Coordinates of C-alpha atoms and ligand atoms in Angstrom, one line a residue:
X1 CA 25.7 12.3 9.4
X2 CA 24.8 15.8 8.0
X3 CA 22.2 16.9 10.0
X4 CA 21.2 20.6 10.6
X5 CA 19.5 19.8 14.0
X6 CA 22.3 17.7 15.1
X7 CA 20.5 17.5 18.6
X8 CA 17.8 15.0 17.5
X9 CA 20.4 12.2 17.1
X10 CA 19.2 10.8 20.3
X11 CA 21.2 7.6 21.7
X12 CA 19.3 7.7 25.4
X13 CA 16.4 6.0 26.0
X14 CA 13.6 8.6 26.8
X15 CA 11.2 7.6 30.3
X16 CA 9.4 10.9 32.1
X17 CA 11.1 13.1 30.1
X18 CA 14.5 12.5 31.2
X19 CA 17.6 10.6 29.0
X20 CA 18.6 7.8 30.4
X21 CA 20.6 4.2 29.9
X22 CA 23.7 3.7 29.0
X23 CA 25.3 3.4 25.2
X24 CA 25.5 -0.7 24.6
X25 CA 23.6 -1.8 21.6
X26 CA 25.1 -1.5 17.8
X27 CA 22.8 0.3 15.4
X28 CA 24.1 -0.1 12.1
X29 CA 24.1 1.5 8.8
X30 CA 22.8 -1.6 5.9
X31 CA 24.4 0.0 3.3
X32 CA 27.9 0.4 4.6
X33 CA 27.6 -2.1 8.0
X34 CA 29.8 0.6 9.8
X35 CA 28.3 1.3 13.8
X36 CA 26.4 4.6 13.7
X37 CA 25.6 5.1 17.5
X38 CA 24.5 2.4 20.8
X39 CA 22.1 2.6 22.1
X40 CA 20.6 1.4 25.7
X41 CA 20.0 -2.6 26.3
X42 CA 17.2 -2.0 29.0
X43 CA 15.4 -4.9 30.3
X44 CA 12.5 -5.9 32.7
X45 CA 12.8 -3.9 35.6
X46 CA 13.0 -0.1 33.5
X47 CA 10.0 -1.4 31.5
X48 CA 8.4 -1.8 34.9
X49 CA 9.3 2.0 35.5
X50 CA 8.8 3.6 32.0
X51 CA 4.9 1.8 32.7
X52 CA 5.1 3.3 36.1
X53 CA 5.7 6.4 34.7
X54 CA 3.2 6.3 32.1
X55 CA 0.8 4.9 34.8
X56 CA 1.3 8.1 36.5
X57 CA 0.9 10.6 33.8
X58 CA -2.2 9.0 32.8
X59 CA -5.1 11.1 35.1
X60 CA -3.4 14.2 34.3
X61 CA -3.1 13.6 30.3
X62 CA -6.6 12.1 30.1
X63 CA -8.1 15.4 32.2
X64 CA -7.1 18.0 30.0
X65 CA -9.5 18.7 27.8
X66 CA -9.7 17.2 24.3
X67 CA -8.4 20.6 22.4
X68 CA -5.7 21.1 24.9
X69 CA -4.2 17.7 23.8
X70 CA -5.3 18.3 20.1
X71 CA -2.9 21.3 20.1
X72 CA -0.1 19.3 21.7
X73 CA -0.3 16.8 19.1
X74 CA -0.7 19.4 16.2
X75 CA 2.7 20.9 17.8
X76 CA 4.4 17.6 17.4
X77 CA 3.0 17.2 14.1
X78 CA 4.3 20.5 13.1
X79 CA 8.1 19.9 14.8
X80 CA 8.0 16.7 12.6
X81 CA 7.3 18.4 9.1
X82 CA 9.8 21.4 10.4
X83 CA 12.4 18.6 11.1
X84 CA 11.3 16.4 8.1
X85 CA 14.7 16.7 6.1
X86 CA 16.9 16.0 9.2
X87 CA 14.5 13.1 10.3
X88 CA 14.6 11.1 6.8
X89 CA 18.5 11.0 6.6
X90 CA 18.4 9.5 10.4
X91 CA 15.7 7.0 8.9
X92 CA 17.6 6.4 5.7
X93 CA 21.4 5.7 7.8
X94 CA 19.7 3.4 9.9
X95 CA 17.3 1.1 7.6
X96 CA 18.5 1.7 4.2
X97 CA 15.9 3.2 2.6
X98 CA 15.9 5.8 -0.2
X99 CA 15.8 9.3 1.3
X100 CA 12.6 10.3 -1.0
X101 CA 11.1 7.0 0.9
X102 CA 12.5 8.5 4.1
X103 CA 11.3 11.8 3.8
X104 CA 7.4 10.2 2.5
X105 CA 7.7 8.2 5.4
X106 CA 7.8 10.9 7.8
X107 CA 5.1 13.0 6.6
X108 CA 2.9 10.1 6.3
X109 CA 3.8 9.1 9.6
X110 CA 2.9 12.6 10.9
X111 CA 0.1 13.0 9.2
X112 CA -1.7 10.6 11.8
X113 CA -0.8 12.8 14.5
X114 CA -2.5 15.9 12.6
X115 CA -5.5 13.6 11.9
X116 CA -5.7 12.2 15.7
X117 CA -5.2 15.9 16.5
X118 CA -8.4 16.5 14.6
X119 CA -10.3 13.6 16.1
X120 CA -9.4 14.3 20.1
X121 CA -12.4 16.3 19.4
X122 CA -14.8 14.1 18.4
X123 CA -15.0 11.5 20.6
X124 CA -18.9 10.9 20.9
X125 CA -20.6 8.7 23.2
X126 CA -24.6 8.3 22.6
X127 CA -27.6 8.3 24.8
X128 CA -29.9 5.4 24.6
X129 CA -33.7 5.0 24.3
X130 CA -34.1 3.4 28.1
X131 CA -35.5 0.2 28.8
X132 CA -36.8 0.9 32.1
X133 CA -39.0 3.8 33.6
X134 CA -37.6 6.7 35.7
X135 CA -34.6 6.2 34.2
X136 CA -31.8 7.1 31.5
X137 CA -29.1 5.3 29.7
X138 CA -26.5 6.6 29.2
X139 CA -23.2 5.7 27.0
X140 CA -19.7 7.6 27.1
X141 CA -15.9 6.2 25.9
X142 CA -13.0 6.9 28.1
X143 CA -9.7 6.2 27.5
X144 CA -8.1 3.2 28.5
X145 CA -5.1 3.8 30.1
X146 CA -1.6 2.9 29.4
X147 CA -1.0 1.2 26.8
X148 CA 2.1 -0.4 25.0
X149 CA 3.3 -1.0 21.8
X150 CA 6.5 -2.8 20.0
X151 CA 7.3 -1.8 16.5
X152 CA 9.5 -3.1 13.2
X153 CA 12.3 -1.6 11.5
X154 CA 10.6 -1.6 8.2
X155 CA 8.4 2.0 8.8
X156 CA 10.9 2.7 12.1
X157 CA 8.8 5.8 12.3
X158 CA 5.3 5.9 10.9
X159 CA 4.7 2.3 12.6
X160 CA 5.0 4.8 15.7
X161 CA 2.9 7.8 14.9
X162 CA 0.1 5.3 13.8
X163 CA 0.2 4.0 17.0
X164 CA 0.6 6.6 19.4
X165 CA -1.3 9.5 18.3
X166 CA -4.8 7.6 18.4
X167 CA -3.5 6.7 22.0
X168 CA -2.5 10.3 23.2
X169 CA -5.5 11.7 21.4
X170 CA -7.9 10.0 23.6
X171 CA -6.1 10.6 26.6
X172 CA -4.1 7.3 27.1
X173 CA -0.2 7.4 27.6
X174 CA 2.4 5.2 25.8
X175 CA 5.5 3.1 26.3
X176 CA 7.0 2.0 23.0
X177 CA 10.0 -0.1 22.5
X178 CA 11.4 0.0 18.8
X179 CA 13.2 -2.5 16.6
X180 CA 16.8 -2.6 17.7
X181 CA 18.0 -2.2 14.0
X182 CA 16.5 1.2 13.8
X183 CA 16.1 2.7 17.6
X184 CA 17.0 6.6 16.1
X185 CA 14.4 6.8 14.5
X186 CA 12.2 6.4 17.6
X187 CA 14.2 8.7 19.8
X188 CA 13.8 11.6 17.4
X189 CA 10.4 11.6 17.5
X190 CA 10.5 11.8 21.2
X191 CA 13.0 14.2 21.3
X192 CA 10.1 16.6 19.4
X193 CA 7.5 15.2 21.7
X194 CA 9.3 17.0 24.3
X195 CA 9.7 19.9 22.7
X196 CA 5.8 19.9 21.7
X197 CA 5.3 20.2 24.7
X198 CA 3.7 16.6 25.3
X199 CA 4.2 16.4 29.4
X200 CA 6.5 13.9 30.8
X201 CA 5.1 10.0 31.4
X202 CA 3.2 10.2 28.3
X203 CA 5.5 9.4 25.9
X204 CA 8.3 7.1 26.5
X205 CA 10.6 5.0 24.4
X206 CA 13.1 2.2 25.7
X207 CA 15.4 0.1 23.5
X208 CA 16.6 -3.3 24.8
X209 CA 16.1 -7.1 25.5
X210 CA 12.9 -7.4 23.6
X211 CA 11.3 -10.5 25.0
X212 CA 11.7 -9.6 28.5
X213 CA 10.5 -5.9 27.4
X214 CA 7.4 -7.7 25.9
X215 CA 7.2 -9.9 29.2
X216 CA 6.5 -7.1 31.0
X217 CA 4.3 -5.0 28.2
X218 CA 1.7 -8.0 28.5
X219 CA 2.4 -9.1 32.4
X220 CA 2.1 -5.4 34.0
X221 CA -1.7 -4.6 35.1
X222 CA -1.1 -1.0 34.2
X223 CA -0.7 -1.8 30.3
X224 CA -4.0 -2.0 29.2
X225 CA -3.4 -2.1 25.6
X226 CA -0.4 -4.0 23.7
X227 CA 0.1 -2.7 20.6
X228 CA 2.4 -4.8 17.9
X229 CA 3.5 -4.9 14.2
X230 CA 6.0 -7.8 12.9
X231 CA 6.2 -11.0 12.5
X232 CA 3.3 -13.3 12.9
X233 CA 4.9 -15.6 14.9
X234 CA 6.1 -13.0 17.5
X235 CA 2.4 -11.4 17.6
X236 CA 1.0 -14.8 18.3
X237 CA 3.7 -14.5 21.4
X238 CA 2.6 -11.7 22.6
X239 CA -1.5 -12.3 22.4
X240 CA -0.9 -15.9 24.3
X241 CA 1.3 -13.3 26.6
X242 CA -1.5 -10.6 27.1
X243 CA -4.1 -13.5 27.0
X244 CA -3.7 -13.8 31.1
X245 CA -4.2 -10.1 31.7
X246 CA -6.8 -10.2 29.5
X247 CA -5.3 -7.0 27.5
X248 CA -6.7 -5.8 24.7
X249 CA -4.3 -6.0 21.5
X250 CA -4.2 -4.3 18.0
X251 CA -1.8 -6.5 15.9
X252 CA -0.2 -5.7 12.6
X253 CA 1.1 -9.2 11.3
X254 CA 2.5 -10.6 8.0
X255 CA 0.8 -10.1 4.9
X256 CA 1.1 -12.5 1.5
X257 CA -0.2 -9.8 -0.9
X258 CA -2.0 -11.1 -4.0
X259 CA -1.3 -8.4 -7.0
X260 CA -3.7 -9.9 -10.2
X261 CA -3.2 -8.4 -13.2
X262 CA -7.0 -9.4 -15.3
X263 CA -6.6 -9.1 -19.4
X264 CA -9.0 -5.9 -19.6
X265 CA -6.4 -4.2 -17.5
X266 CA -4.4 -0.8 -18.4
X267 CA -1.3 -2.7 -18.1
X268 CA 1.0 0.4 -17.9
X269 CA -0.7 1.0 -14.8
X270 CA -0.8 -2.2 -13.6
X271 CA 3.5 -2.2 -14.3
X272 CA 3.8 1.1 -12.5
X273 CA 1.5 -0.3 -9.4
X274 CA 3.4 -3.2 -8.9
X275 CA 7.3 -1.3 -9.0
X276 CA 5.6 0.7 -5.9
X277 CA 3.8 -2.1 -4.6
X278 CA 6.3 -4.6 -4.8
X279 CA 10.0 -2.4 -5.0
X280 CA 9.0 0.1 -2.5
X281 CA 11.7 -0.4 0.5
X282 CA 12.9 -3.0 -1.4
X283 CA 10.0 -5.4 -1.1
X284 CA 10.4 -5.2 2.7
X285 CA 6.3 -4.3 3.9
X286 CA 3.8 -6.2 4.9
X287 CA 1.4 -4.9 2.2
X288 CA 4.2 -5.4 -0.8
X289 CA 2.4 -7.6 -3.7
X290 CA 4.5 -11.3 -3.0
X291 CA 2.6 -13.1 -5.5
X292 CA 1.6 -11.5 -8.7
X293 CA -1.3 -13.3 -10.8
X294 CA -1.0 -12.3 -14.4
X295 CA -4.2 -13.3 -17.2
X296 CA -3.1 -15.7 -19.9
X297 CA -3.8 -12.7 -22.3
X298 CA -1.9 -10.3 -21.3
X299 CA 0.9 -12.2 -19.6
X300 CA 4.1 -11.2 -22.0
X301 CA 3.1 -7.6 -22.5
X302 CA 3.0 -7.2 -19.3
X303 CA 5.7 -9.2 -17.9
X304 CA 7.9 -7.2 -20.6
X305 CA 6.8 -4.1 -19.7
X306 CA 7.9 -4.8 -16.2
X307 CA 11.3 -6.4 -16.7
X308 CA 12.0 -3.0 -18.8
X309 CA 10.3 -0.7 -16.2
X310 CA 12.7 -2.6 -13.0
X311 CA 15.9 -2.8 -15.8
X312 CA 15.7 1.2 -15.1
X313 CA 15.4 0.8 -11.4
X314 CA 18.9 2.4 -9.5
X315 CA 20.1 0.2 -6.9
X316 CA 22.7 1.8 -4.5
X317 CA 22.9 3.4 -1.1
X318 CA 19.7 5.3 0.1
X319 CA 21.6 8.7 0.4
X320 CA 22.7 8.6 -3.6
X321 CA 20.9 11.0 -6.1
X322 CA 18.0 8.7 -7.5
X323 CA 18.3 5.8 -6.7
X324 CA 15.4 3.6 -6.3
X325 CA 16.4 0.6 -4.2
X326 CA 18.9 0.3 -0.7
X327 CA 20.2 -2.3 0.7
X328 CA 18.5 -4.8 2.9
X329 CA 17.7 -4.5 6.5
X330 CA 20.9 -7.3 7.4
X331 CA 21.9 -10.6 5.7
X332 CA 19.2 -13.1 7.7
X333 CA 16.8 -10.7 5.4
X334 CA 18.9 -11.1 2.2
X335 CA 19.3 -15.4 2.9
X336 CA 15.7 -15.4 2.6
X337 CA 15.3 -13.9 -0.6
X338 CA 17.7 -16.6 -1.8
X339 CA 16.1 -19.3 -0.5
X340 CA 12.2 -18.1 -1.9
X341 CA 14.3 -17.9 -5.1
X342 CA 16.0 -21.2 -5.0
X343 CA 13.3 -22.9 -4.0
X344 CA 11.2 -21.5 -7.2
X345 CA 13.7 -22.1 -9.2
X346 CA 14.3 -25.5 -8.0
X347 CA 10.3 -26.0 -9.0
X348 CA 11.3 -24.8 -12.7
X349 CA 10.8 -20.9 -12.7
X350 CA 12.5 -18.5 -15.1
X351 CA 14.8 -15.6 -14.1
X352 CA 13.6 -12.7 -16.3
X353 CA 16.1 -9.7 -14.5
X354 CA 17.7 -10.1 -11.6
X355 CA 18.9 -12.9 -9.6
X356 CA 21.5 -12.7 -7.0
X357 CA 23.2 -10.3 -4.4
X358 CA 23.7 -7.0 -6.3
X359 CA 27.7 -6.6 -7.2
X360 CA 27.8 -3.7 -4.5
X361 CA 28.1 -6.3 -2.1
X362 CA 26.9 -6.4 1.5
X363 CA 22.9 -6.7 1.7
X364 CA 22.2 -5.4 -1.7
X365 CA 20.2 -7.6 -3.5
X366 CA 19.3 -7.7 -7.1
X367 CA 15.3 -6.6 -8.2
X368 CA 14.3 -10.1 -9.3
X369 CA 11.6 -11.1 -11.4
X370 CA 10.7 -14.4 -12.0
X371 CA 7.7 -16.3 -14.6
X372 CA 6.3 -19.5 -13.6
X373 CA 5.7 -19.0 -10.6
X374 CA 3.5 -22.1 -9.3
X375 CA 1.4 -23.1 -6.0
X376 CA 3.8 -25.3 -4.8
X377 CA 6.5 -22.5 -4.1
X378 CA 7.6 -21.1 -0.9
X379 CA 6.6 -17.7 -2.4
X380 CA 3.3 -18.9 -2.6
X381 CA 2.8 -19.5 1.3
X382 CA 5.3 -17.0 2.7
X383 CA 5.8 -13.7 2.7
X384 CA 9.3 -13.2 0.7
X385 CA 9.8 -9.8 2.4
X386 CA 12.5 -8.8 -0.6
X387 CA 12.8 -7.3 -4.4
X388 CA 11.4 -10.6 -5.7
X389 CA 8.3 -10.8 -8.0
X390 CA 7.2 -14.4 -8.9
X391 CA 4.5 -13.8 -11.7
X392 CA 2.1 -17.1 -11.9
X393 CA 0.0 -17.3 -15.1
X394 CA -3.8 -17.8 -14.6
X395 CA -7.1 -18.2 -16.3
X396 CA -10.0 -17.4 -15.3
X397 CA -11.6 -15.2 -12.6
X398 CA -12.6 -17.9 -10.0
X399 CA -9.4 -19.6 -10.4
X400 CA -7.3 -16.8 -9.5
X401 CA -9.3 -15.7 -6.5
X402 CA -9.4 -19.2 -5.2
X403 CA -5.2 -19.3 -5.4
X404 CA -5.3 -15.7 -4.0
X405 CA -7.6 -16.4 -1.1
X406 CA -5.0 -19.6 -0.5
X407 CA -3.3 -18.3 2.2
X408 CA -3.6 -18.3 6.1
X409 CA -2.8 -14.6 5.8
X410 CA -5.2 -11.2 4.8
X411 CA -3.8 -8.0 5.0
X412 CA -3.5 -6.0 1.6
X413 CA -4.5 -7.5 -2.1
X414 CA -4.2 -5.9 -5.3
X415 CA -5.9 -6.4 -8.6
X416 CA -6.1 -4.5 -11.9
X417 CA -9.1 -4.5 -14.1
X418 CA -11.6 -1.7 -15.6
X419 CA -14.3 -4.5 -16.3
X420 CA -16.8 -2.6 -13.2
X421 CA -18.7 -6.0 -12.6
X422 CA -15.8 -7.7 -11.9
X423 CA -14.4 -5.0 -10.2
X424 CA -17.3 -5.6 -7.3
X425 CA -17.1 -9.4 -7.6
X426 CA -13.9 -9.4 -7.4
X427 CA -12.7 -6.8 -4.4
X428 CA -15.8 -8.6 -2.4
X429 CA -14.6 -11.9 -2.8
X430 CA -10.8 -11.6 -1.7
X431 CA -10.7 -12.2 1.8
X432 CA -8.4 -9.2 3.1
X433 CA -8.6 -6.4 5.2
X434 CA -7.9 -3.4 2.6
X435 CA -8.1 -4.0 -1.0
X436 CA -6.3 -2.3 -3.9
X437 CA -8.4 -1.5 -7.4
X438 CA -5.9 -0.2 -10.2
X439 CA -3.7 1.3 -7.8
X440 CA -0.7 -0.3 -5.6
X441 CA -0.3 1.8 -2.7
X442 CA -2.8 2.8 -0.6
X443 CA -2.1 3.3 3.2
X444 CA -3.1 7.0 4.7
X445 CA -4.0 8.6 7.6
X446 CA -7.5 8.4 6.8
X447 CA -8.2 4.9 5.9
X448 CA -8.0 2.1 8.2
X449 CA -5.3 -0.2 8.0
X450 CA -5.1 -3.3 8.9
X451 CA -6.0 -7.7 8.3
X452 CA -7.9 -10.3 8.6
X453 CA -7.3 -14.0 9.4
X454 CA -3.4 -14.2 11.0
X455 CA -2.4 -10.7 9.5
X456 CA -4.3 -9.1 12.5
X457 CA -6.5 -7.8 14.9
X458 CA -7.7 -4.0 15.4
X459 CA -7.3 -1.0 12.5
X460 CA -4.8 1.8 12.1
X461 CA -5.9 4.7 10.6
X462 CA -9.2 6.7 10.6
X463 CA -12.2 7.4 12.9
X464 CA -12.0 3.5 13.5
X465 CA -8.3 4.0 14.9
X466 CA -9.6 5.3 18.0
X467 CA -11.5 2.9 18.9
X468 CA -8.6 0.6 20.0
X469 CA -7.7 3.0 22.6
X470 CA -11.8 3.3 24.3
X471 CA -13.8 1.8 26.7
X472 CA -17.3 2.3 26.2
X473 CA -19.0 2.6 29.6
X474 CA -22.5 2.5 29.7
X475 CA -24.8 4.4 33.0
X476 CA -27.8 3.5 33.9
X477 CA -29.6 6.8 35.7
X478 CA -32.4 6.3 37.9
X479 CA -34.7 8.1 40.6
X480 CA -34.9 10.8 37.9
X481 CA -39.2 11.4 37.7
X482 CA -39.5 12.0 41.4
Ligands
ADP501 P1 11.9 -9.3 12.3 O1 12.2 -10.8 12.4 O2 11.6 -8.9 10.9 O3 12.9 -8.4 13.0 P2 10.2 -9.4 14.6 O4 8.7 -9.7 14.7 O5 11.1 -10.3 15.2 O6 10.5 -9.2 13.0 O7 10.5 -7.9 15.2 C1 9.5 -6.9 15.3 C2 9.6 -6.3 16.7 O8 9.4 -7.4 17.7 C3 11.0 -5.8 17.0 O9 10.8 -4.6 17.8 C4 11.6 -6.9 17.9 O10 12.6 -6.4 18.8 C5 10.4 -7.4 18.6 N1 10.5 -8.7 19.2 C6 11.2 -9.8 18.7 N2 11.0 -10.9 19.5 C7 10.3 -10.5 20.5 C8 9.7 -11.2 21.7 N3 10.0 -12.4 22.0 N4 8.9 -10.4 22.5 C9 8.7 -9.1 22.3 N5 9.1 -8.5 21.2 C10 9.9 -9.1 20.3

């Protein structure tokens, strides 16, 4: 690995400041499958002491005052971008990803540490007209103490700025476990933490036995906060897990992205939207369009345009002069693209480009698109997490936001149009938690992320982030008119 900070190749797990845990687990490179590093397999009982530890850093952390630990976080922020180069070919060896994607990743991961570094400082509370004489009401937010988070492979490191730095703005502490397929990732960033100067306790990352890990996140009193992004059917775990404590938890869960392409559309937009929406890490994010709605219309102009826009598309190994698409995260990832596609085709859809494992072998996969798509397809009630774009046709405007709002999950939708009455009818109507209008990326720092219905609970991103990580305590003052 060519690194020019060979230092922040981290294979220790990271509690109080110290490296600890011995070498066990594989971490593998998708696009060659060779072993990279191990990493610790922790379990229960060091969960139990990384919370501990954070437990114990808390008082400290959450006394300084808010522009002491804004200029902490703007440190880290600044050791990220410094270290961006190094930390996007860690990213790219471990998860696959093309090193431009790396590299964005990274600085839009650290950019919500320079906004949260920002926002430490304006933490409000309010004062209340009172309800009662001789007295005053009073309202303030404090932090709420330690909290805990578990985080994907797919964003190995943004998914863990977005969490943390809201956290360590407000003064809580963190213990974050990250996927096993991409652990590196994760133990760079701490390794800067440290060097920022964030103190010991308040940020700590174990690798390990995830359920019994997650056990503990949501059993241990000191956790006041479990954080998650992944699979649905792991954050519904993990809430019925935190439900006895009764934890707060901010969940990032599956998405089923509508993308609807509307016949007053600019469609060379609309093409370019959906290669970023749907191609970007090779279809494997939760916001990535999954089923893409095309107007009678317009349909083969646009479908052509895109099968000759993804005909250009590089596939190859993320480290390779411009290529566009790596390989998959491992081959459970790649089976499922086969079966979504088997199972459309085996309900009569067309192949237009693509189709099958890519010839490089291993877990590159082919950017697919297929044409009639219909309702009855897996694609149309899963999330295919993969390179494949099933394009249904459709009609008419109510019709398409009926089959869009089909589905038990909310996160992102997209649509294309430049008709502005049907822009408002139409972003109002689709029942998701960030919509997309002529564009087909659109997560940042400032905005908050995050679903409705089973794609979530609780926002990422922007003044609301915060708010996860607050209790809002409310004094009443008395005995104060003599
Ligand atoms: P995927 O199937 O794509 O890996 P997961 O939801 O299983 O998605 O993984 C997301 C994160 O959840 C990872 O960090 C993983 O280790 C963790 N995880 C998986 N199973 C559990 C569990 N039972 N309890 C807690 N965390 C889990």
């Amino acid at each position: 690995m060519q690194l020019k900070d060979s230092s922040l190749l981290k294979t220790q797990c990271f509690i109080d400041g110290n490296w600890v845990g011995e070498e066990r687990d594989d971490v593998i490179n998708p696009a060659t499958g060779e072993v990279i590093a191990r990493v610790p397999h922790l379990g229960k009982k060091e969960a139990k002491e990384a919370i501990l530890c954070a437990e114990l850093a808390f008082k400290p952390w959450a006394k300084l005052l808010a522009k002491e630990r804004s200029a902490i976080l703007r440190k880290w922020y600044d050791l990220i971008v410094e270290n961006a180069d190094d930390l996007a070919v860690i990213m790219t060896i471990e998860q696959g990803k093309p090193l431009a994607e790396s590299k964005g990743e990274i600085l839009y991961g650290a950019g919500f540490i320079e906004f949260y570094a920002d926002e430490a400082r304006r933490i409000y509370g309010e004062t209340i007209p009172t309800f009662r004489k001789d007295s005053r009401v009073i309202v303030t937010k404090q932090p709420i103490g330690v909290m805990a988070a578990i985080t994907p492979w797919n964003f190995p490191s943004a998914m863990i700025s977005r969490k943390v730095s809201p956290a360590l703005a407000v003064g809580c502490t963190a213990v974050i476990k990250p996927a096993p397929e991409t652990p590196l990732s994760a133990l760079a960033l701490a390794e800067l933490a440290k060097r920022a100067g964030i103190p010991d306790g308040v940020f700590n990352v174990i690798t390990g036995d995830a359920p019994s890990i997650g056990q503990e996140m949501c059993e241990n009193d000191a956790v006041r906060f479990v954080g998650f992004t992944g699979s649905t059917a792991v954050g519904k775990l993990l809430m019925r897990q935190a439900a006895d404590k009764v934890k707060r938890v901010g969940m990032e869960l599956g998405g089923n992205a509508p993308f609807i392409v509307f016949d007053d559309a600019d469609i060379d937009a609309a093409v370019e939207g959906l290669i970023l929406s749907k191609f970007r890490n090779s279809g494997q994010t939760c916001i990535c369009a999954n089923r893409i709605y095309v107007q009678d219309a317009v349909f083969d102009e646009f479908s052509d345009k895109l099968v000759a826009a993804v005909s250009k598309m590089k596939v190859g190994s993320g480290l390779g002069e411009g290529v566009n698409q790596g390989p998959l995260i491992n081959m459970r990832a790649v089976e499922k693209v086969e079966d979504h596609l088997q199972d459309a085709l085996d309900h009569g859809a067309k192949v237009l480009i693509g189709g099958k494992r890519h010839d490089l072998g291993g877990t590159f996969f082919e950017p697919t698109i297929v044409a009639e798509a219909k309702q009855e397809m897996k694609v149309s009630r899963e999330e295919t997490f993969g390179p494949l774009a099933p394009l249904y046709r459709f009609k008419d405007e109510d019709g398409v936001v009926a089959m869009a709002n089909n589905v038990t999950a909310g996160l992102a939708a997209y649509f294309y149009s430049r008709d502005i009455g049907r822009i408002w009818r139409v972003a109002e109507e689709l029942e998701y938690g960030m919509v997309g209008i002529n564009v087909g990326i659109l997560a940042s720092a400032e905005t908050p992320f995050g679903g409705i219905k089973e794609s979530g609970i609780g926002r990422e991103g922007s003044h609301h982030g915060v708010e996860e990580f607050l209790e809002i305590k409310y004094m009443l003052m008395s005995g104060i008119d003599g």
